[in-house]
Structures are given as structure tokens and as C-alpha cells.
Tab-separated table of C-alpha atoms and ligand atoms in Angstrom:
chain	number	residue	atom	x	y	z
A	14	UNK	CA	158.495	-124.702	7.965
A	15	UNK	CA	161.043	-127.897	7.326
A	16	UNK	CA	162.780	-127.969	4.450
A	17	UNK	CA	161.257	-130.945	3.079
A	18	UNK	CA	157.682	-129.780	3.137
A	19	UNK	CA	158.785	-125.751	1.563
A	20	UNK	CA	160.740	-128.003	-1.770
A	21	UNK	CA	157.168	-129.776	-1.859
A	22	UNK	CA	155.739	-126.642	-2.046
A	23	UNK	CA	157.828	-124.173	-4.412
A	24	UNK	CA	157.135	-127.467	-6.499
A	25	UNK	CA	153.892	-127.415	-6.131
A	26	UNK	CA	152.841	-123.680	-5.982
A	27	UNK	CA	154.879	-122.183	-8.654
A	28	UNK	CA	154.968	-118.899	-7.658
A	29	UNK	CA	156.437	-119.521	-4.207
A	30	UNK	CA	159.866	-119.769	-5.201
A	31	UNK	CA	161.445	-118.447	-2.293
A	32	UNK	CA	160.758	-118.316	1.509
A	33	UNK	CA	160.191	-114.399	0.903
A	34	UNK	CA	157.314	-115.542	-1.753
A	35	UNK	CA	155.602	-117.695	1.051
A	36	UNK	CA	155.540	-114.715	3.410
A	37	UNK	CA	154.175	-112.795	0.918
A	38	UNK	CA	151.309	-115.490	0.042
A	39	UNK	CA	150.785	-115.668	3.670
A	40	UNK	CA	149.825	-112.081	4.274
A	41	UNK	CA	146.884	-112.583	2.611
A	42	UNK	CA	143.454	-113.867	4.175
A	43	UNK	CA	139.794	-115.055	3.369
A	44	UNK	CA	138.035	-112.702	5.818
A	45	UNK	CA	134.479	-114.141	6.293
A	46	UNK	CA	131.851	-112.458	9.197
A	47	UNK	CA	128.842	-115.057	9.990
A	48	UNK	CA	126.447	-116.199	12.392
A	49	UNK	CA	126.650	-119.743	14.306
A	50	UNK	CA	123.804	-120.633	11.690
A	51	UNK	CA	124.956	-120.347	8.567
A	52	UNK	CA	127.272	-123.406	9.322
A	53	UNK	CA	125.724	-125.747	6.154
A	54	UNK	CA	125.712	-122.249	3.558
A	55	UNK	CA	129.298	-121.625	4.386
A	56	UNK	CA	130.614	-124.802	4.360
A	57	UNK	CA	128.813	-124.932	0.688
A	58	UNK	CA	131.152	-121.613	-0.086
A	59	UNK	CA	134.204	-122.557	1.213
A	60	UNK	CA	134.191	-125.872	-0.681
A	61	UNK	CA	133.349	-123.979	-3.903
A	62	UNK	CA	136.130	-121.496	-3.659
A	63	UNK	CA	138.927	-124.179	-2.380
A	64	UNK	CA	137.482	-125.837	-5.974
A	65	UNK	CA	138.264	-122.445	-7.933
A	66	UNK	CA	141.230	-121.455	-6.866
A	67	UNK	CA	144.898	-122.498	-8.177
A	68	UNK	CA	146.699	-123.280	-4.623
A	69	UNK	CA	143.988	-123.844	-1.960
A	70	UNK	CA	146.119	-122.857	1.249
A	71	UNK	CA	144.846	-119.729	2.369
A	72	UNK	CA	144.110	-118.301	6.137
A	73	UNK	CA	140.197	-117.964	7.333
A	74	UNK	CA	139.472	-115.222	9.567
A	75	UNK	CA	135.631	-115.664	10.785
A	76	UNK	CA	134.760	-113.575	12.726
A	77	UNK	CA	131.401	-113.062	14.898
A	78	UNK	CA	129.820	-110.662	17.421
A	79	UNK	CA	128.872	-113.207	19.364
A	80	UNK	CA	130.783	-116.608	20.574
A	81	UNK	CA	130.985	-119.349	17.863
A	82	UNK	CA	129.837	-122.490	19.115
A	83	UNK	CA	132.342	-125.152	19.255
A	84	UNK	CA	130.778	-127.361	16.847
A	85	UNK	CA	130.894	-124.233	14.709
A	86	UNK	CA	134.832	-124.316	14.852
A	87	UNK	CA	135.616	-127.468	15.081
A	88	UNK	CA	133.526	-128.048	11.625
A	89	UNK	CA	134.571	-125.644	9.788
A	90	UNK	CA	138.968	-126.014	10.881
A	91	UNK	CA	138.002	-129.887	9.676
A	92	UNK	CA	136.297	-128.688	6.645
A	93	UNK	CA	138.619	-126.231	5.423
A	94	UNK	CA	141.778	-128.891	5.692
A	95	UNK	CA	139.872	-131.675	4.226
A	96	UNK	CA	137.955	-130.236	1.559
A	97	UNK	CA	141.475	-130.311	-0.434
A	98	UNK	CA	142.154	-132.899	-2.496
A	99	UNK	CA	144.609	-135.728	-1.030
A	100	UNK	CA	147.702	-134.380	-2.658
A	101	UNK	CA	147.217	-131.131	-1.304
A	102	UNK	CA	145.644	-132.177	2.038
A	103	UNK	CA	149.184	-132.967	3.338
A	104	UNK	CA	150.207	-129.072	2.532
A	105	UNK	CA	147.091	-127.693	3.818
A	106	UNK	CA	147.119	-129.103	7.135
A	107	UNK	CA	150.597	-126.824	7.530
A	108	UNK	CA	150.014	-124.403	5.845
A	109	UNK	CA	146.365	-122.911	6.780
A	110	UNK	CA	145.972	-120.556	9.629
A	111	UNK	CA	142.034	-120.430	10.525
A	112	UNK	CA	141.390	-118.315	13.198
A	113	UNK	CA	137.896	-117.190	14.832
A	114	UNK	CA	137.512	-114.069	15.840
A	115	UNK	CA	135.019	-112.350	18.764
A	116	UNK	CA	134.087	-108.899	17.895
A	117	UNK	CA	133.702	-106.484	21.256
A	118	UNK	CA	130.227	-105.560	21.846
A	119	UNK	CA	131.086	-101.587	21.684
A	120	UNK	CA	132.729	-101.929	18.198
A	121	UNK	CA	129.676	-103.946	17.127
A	122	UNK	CA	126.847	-102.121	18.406
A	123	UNK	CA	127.937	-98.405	19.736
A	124	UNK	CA	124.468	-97.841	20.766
A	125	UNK	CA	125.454	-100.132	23.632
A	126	UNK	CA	127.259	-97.059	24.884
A	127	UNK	CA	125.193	-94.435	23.113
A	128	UNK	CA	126.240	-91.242	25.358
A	129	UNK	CA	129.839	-91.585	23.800
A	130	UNK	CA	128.519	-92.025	20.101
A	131	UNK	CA	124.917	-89.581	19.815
A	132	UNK	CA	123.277	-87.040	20.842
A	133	UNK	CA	119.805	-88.256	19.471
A	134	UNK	CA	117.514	-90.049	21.438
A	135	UNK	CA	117.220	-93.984	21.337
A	136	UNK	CA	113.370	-92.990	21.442
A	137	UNK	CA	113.786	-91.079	17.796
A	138	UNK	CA	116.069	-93.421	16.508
A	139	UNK	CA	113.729	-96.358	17.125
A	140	UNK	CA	110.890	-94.653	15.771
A	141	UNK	CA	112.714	-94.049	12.541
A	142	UNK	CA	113.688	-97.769	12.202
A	143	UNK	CA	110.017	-98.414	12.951
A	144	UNK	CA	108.848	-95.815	10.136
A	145	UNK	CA	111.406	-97.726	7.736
A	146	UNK	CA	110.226	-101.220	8.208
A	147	UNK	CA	106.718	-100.213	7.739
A	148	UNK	CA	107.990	-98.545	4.511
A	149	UNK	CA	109.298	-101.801	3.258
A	150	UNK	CA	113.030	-100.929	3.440
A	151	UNK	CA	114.814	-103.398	3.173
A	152	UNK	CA	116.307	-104.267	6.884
A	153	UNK	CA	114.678	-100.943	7.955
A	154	UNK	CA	113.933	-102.101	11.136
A	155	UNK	CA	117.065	-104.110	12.286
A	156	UNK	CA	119.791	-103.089	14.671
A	157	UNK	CA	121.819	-105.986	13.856
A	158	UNK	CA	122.158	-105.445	10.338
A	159	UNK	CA	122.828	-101.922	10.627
A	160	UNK	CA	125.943	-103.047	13.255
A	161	UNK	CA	126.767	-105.111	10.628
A	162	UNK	CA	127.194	-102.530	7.932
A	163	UNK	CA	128.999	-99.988	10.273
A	164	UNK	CA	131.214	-102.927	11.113
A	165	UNK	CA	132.224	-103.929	7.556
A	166	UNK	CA	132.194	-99.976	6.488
A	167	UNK	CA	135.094	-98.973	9.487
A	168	UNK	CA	136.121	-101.628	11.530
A	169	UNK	CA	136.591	-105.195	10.354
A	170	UNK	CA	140.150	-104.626	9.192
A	171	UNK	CA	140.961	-103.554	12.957
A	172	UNK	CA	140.395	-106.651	14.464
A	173	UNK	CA	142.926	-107.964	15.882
A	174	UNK	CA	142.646	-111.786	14.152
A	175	UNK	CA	143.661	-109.491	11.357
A	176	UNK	CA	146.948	-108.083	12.514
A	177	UNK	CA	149.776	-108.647	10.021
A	178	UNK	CA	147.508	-109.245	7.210
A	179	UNK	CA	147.716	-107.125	3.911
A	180	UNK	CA	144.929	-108.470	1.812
A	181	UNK	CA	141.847	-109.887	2.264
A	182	UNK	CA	139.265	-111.191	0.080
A	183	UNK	CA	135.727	-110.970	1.918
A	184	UNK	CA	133.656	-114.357	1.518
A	185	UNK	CA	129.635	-114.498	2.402
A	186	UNK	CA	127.854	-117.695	3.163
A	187	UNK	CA	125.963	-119.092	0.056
A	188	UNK	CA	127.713	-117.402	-2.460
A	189	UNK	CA	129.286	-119.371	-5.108
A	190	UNK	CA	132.221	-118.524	-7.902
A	191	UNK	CA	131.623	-119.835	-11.271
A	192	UNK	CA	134.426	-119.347	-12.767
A	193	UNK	CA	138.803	-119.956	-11.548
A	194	UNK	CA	140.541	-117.067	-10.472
A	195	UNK	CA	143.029	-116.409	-7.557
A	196	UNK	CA	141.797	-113.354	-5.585
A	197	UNK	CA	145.458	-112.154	-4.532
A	198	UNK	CA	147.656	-113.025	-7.595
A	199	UNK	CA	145.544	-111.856	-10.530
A	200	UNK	CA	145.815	-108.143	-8.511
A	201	UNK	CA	148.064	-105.552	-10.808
A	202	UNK	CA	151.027	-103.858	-8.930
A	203	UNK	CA	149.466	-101.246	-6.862
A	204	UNK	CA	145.703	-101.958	-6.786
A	205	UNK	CA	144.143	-101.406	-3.615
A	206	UNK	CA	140.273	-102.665	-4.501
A	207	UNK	CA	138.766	-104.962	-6.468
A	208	UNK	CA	135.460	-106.014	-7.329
A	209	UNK	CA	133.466	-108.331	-9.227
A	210	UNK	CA	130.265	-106.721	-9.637
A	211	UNK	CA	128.389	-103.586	-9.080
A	212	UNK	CA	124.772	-102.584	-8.629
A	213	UNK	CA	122.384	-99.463	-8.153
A	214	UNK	CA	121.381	-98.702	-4.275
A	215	UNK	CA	117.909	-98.673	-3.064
A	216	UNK	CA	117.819	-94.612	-2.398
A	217	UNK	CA	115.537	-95.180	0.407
A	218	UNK	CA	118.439	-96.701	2.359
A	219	UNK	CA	120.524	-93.653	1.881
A	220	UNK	CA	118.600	-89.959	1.929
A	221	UNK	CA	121.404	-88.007	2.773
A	222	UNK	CA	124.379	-90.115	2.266
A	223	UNK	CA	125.724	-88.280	-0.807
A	224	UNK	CA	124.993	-84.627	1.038
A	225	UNK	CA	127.033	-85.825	3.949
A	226	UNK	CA	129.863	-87.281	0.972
A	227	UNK	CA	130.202	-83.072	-0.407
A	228	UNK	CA	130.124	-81.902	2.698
A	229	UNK	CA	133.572	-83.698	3.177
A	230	UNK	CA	136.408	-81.435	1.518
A	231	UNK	CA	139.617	-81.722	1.166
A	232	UNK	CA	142.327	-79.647	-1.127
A	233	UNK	CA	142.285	-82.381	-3.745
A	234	UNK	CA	138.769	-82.569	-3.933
A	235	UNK	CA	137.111	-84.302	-7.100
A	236	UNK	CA	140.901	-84.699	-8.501
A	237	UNK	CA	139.604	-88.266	-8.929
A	238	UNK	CA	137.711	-87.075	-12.232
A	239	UNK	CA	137.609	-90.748	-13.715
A	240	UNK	CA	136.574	-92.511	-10.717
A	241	UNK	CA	133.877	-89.667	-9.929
A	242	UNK	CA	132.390	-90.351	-13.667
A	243	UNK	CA	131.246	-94.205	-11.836
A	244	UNK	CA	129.285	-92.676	-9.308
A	245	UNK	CA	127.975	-89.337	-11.318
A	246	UNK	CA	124.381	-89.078	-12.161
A	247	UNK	CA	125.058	-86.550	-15.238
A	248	UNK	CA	125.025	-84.026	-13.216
A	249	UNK	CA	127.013	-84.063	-9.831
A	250	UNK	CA	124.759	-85.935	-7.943
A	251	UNK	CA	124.940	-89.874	-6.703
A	252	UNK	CA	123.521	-92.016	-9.831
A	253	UNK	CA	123.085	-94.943	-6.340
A	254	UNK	CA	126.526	-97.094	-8.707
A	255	UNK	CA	128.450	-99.354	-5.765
A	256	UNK	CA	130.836	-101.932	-5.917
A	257	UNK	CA	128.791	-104.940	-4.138
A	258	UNK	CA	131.020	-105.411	-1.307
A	259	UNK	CA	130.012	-108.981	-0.387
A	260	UNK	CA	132.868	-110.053	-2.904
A	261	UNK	CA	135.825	-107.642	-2.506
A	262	UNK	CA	139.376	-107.481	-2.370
A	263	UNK	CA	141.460	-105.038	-0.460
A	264	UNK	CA	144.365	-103.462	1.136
A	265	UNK	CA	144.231	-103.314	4.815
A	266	UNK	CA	146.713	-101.103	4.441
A	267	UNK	CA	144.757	-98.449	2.499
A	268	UNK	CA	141.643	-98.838	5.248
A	269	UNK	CA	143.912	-98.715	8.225
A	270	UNK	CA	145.301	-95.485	7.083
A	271	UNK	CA	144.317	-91.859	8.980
A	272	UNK	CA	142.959	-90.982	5.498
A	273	UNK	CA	139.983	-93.316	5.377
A	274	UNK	CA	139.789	-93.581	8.924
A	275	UNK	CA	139.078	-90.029	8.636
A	276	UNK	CA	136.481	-90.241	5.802
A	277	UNK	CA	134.473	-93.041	7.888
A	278	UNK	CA	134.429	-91.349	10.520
A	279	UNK	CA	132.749	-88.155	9.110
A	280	UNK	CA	130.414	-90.141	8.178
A	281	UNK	CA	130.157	-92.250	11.325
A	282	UNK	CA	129.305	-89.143	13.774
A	283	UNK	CA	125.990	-88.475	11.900
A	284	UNK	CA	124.660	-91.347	12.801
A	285	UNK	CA	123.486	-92.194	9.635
A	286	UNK	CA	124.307	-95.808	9.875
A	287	UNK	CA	121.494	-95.993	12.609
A	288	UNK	CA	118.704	-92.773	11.066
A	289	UNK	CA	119.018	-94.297	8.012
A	290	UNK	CA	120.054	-97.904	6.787
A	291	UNK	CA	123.295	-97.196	4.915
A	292	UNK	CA	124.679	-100.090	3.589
A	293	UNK	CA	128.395	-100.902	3.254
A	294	UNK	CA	128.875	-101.016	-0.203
A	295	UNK	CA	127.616	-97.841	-1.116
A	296	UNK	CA	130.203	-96.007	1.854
A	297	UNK	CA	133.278	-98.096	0.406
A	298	UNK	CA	132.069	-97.440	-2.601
A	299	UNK	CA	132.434	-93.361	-1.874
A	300	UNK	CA	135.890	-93.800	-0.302
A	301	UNK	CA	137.167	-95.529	-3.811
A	302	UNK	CA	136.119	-92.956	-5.226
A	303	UNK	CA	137.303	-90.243	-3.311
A	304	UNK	CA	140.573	-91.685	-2.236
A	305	UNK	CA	142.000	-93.819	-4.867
A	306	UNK	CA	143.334	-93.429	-8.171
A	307	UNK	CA	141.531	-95.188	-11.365
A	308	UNK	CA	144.512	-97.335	-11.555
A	309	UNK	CA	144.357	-98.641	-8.036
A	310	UNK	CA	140.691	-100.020	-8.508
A	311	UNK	CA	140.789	-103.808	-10.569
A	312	UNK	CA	138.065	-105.416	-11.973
A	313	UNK	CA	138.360	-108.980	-11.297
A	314	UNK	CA	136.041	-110.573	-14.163
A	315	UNK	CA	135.278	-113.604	-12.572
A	316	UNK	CA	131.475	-115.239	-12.428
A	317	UNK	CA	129.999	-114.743	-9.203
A	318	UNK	CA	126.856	-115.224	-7.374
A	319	UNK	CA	125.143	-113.833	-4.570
A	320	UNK	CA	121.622	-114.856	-4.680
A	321	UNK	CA	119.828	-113.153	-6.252
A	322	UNK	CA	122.229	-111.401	-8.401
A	323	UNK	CA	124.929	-113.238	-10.712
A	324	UNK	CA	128.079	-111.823	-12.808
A	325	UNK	CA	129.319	-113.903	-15.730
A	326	UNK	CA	132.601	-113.094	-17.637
A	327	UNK	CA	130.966	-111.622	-21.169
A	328	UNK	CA	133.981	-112.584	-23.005
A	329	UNK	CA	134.178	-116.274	-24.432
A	330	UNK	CA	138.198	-116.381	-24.025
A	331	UNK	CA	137.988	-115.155	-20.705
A	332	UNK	CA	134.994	-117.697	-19.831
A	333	UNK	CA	136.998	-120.521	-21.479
A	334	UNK	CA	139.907	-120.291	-19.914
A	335	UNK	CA	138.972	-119.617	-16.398
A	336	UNK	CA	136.609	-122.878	-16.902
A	337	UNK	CA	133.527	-120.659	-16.083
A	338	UNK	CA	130.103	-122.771	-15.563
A	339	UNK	CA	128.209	-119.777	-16.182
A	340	UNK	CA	127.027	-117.942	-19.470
A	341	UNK	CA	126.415	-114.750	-19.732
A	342	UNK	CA	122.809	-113.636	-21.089
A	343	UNK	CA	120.823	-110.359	-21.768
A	344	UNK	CA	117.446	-111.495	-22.301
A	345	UNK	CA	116.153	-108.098	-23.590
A	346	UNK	CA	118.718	-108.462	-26.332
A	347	UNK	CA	118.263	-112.392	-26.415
A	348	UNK	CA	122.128	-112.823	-26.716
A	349	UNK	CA	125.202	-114.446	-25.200
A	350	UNK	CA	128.599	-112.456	-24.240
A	351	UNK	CA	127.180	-109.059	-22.239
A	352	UNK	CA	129.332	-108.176	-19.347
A	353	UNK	CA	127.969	-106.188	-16.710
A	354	UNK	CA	130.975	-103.736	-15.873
A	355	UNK	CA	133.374	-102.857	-18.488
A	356	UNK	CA	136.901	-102.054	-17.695
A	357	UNK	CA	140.180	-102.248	-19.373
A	358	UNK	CA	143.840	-102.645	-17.950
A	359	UNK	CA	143.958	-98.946	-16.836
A	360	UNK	CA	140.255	-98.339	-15.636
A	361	UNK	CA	136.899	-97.975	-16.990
A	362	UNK	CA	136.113	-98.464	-20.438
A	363	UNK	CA	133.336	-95.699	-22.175
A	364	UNK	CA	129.987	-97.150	-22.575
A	365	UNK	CA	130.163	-96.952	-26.804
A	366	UNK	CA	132.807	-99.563	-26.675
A	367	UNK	CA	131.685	-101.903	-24.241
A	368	UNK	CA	129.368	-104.901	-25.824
A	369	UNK	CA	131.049	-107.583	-27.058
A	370	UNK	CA	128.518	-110.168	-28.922
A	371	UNK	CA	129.449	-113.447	-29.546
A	372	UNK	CA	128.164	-117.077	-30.898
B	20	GDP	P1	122.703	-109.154	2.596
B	20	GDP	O1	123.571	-109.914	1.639
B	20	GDP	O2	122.879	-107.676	2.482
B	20	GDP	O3	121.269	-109.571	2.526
B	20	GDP	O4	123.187	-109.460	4.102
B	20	GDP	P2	123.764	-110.799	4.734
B	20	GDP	O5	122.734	-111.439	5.576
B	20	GDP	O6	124.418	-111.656	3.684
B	20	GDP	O7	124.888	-110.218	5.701
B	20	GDP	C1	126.145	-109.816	5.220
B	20	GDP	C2	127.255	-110.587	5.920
B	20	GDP	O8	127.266	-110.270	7.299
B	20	GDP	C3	127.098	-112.092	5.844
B	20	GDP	O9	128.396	-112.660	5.816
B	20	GDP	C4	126.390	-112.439	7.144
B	20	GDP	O10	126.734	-113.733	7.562
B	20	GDP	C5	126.958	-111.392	8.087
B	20	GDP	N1	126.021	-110.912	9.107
B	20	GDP	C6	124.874	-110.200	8.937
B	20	GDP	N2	124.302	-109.889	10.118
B	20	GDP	C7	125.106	-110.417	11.071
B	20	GDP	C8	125.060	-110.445	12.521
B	20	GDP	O11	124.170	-109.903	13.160
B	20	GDP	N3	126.079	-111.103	13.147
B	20	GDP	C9	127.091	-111.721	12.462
B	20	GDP	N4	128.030	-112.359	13.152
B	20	GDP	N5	127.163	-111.701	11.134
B	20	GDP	C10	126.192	-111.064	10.435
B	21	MN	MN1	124.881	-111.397	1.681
């Protein structure tokens, strides 16, 4: 990078001061998977979140199990430099990195190669996605979906468009964020995962997830007392509480490491992605739990929607000054200001203390 152009920027992006700082901003990523198309949906996205956040310069990783067309990636490159304003075009045509990634047809779909990943029949399995969609589950009878949920569960952050990356922040087409925030910066020292919002999991999708989660021990089992209290039902079981992966942040560090490899994978060799129709969230979900400390979880209170669900910051400060469009309201209560999650600057805040009314 020429002199010139990093002066511009420590100017510009206050917290680069240093050529170290840049490194450090650049080892961070918008990872985004997607299909040739949601082209128009994504663009809508992108645009949105260059409009939200402080310095718009960030790498895109897309990725795709199958081949992108070239219209695909020659729209969105364009899109992504030109959606910034004119002052900050000049910056962002050096400084953004977007790279599209092919995933390998045995990482996406194992039962491509199914001698080396289950013993059960393709006959049985097929019948039980079969049994599922007539039940109404919800992608019950779709392979691709369930690739894509084993894919974001336990392999995303090994692909290799991701090498040298510590962060990323996972994007969906047609999502919007309502409110400003920087995904990276606004992370305390330390935190490994963040969220925005959190939901309860159709149980259908998941019979025997949370039997398959105790049978996996370890000597520090449960030491994670705080964290477990998210996911407890009162008592011991799974009260179906996930982090709605769709907007996360998180260390590649912390999934690359033989510790959650491990915990995937004893998952993984059940075969429940493909028997049953576990999603993502709920799996990350367990591994925060069971592998991180309260204070390396962050709430990032930021509005947020995924159709059909939306989070809205319940504080009137907070919505203020992050120039939120949304407003918060609980229309059994008929009243403004009632954040979904709670949390506090060390973790989860008890239930007694968490509405906050307002207006
Ligand atoms: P939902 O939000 O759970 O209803 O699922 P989505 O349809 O939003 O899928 C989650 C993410 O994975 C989105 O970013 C999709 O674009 C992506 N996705 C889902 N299925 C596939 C697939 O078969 N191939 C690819 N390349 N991406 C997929
Ligand atoms: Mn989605």
C-alpha cells in the first residue's frame, strides 16, 4: 500500500493508526454462502450493511457449492466497490479483497461418498427425509439444506478463501441491519462469539440432538455453569434457546481448533445432520456453551432482520445513537423499549432485571 493512499486512510479510519492496525482490520471478513440466484437479495444486503457500518472496506468471501456464474461475480466485485460513497470509493477499490469461493462436492454433500461417512442405508435415510416432509418439518425433505447446515456447523471456516482470516461476520441474502454498528470493533478483548438474536428450535428438527450433546464428556464437564443456565430447561434438559446463526460473529481461531473440531465431529458420525434435520444454530449454539467462557460470548445489540424475525435495541440511548430505524414493541404489553436478550458487560443479565420501559 503507497504511502499516500495509507495517510488518506489513518485519516480517514481513525482507528488505523499504524500499518500493524491495517493488518489487523484486514484479518477480518464478511463471510457470505449463496446460490447464483439470490443475486438481487444480496446485492439489497450488502448495500444496507456498507450503509451501517463506520469504514466500509471490508473483504467478501462468497462462497458456493456450485460454480458462480460470471455475471454473478462480476456484479457483485462492481457492487461492493461502488456502493461506497465517492469519497470512500477511491479507498475501497484498494482496499477490498472479494474473493469467491467453490466448495468441494465431498465437504458439501458426504453422502456423495457415503461408504466413508455411514453405515445406514441411503434407502432408510431417504425414507426418513420422506417421513419428515410429510410431517411438515420444516426442510424435512431436502438434502441440500441439510449440506448446508453440516457445512456452516464444521466446515466453512476451513475453506481455503478463508486462510489467514481471524474473524468473520456471516451475512445472508435479504437480511437487513437497522441500526450502525461495526461487527469487528465493537467486540470486547477476548470474545470469541457474538450474536444478535436468539430463538427457540423447532424440536422436531432435533430428537436426539441434546442426548448425543451428554453423551459427550469431558473432565470439565458443565464447568460452564452460566452459559449452561441459556440452554437449561429447569431441569437439565435442552429448553430448544440458540443463538440464530444467520448473523454471527466469530473466531476462526476458536472453530479451527482440535477442541471443537472434536465436538463437531461427535456429533457428525451419527449422522444426525442427515436422520434428522439439525440446524446450525442450535449445534453452534451447544459448542458456546460447552466450550466457552460467559465472558467470551458478546451480545451485539444491534437491530436486525431476517424475515420473518426482527431484533430492535430496547434501550432508547442505545437506539439513538446507533441511528436505529427500528422500534422496539411488545404488543402483549402494548409498549416501546423490550429487548429480546438481556446481557450486561460480563454476560447474561437475570430475567427480574431485564425490562426496561420507556416513552
Ligand atoms: P433459512 O434462513 O434457514 O430459511 O435458510 P436460507 O435459505 O437462508 O439458507 C441459509 C444460507 O445458506 C443462506 O445464505 C443461503 O443463501 C445459503 N444456502 C442454503 N442452501 C444452499 C445451497 O444449497 N447452496 C448454496 N450455495 N447456498 C445455500
Ligand atoms: Mn436465512
Amino acid at each position: 500500500l503507497p504511502d499516500d493512499l495509507f495517510d488518506e486512510i489513518r485519516h480517514e479510519i481513525l482507528s488505523i493508526k499504524t500499518r500493524a492496525d491495517l493488518t489487523k482490520f484486514k484479518q477480518n471478513a464478511i463471510y457470505i454462502l449463496v446460490r447464483n440466484y439470490e443475486l438481487d437479495s444480496l446485492c439489497k444486503s450488502i448495500l444496507n450493511f456498507l450503509s451501517r457500518v463506520p469504514h466500509p472496506y471490508f473483504d467478501f468471501i462468497i462462497m458456493n457449492d456450485k460454480p458462480f456464474d460470471p455475471f454473478f461475480i462480476n456484479q457483485i466485485t462492481k457492487f461492493i466497490i461502488n456502493s461506497n460513497n465517492p469519497t470512500t470509493k477511491k479507498w475501497a477499490e484498494r482496499l477490498i479483497t472479494v474473493k469467491f469461493g467453490l466448495i468441494k462436492a465431498e465437504i458439501w454433500d458426504p453422502l456423495e461418498h457415503k461408504e466413508d461417512y455411514t453405515t445406514i442405508p441411503m434407502s432408510v435415510i431417504e425414507s426418513r427425509w420422506e417421513q419428515q416432509e410429510e410431517q411438515g418439518i420444516l426442510y424435512g425433505g431436502s438434502r441440500s439444506y441439510r449440506n448446508m447446515c453440516r457445512f456452516q456447523s464444521m466446515n466453512f471456516y476451513n475453506h481455503p478463501s478463508l486462510d489467514g482470516y481471524k474473524y468473520t461476520m456471516r451475512m445472508e441474502p435479504g437480511v437487513e441491519y437497522l441500526c450502525n454498528f461495526d461487527p469487528f470493533e465493537e467486540l470486547r478483548d477476548g470474545v470469541k462469539y457474538a450474536f444478535t438474536l436468539s430463538l427457540v428450535e423447532y424440536p422436531e428438527t432435533i430428537p436426539s440432538l441434546f442426548t448425543t450433546y451428554l453423551t459427550y464428556k469431558r473432565d470439565e464437564y458443565y464447568r460452564n455453569r452460566e452459559l449452561f443456565e441459556f440452554i437449561n430447561d429447569g431441569i437439565g434438559g435442552y429448553n430448544l434457546c440458540h443463538f440464530w446463526t444467520n448473523f454471527e460473529v466469530i473466531s476462526l481461531d476458536w472453530v479451527r481448533s482440535e477442541e471443537y473440531t472434536r465436538f463437531m465431529e461427535h456429533f457428525d458420525k451419527t449422522a444426525g445432520f442427515y436422520m434428522e434435520r439439525w440446524g446450525d444454530a442450535p449445534l453452534r449454539t451447544l459448542a458456546v456453551v460447552e466450550l466457552l467462557r460467559i465472558d467470551e460470548v458478546q451480545w451485539l445489540d444491534i437491530g436486525y432482520l431476517h424475515p420473518p424475525f426482527v431484533s430492535c435495541p430496547g434501550d432508547l440511548k442505545t437506539r439513538t445513537e446507533r441511528q436505529c430505524t427500528c422500534e422496539p414493541y411488545d404488543f402483549e404489553n402494548d409498549i416501546l423499549g423490550i429487548s429480546l436478550v438481556y446481557m450486561n458487560e460480563d454476560g447474561f443479565e437475570k430475567d427480574d432485571e431485564e425490562e426496561e420501559e420507556e416513552e
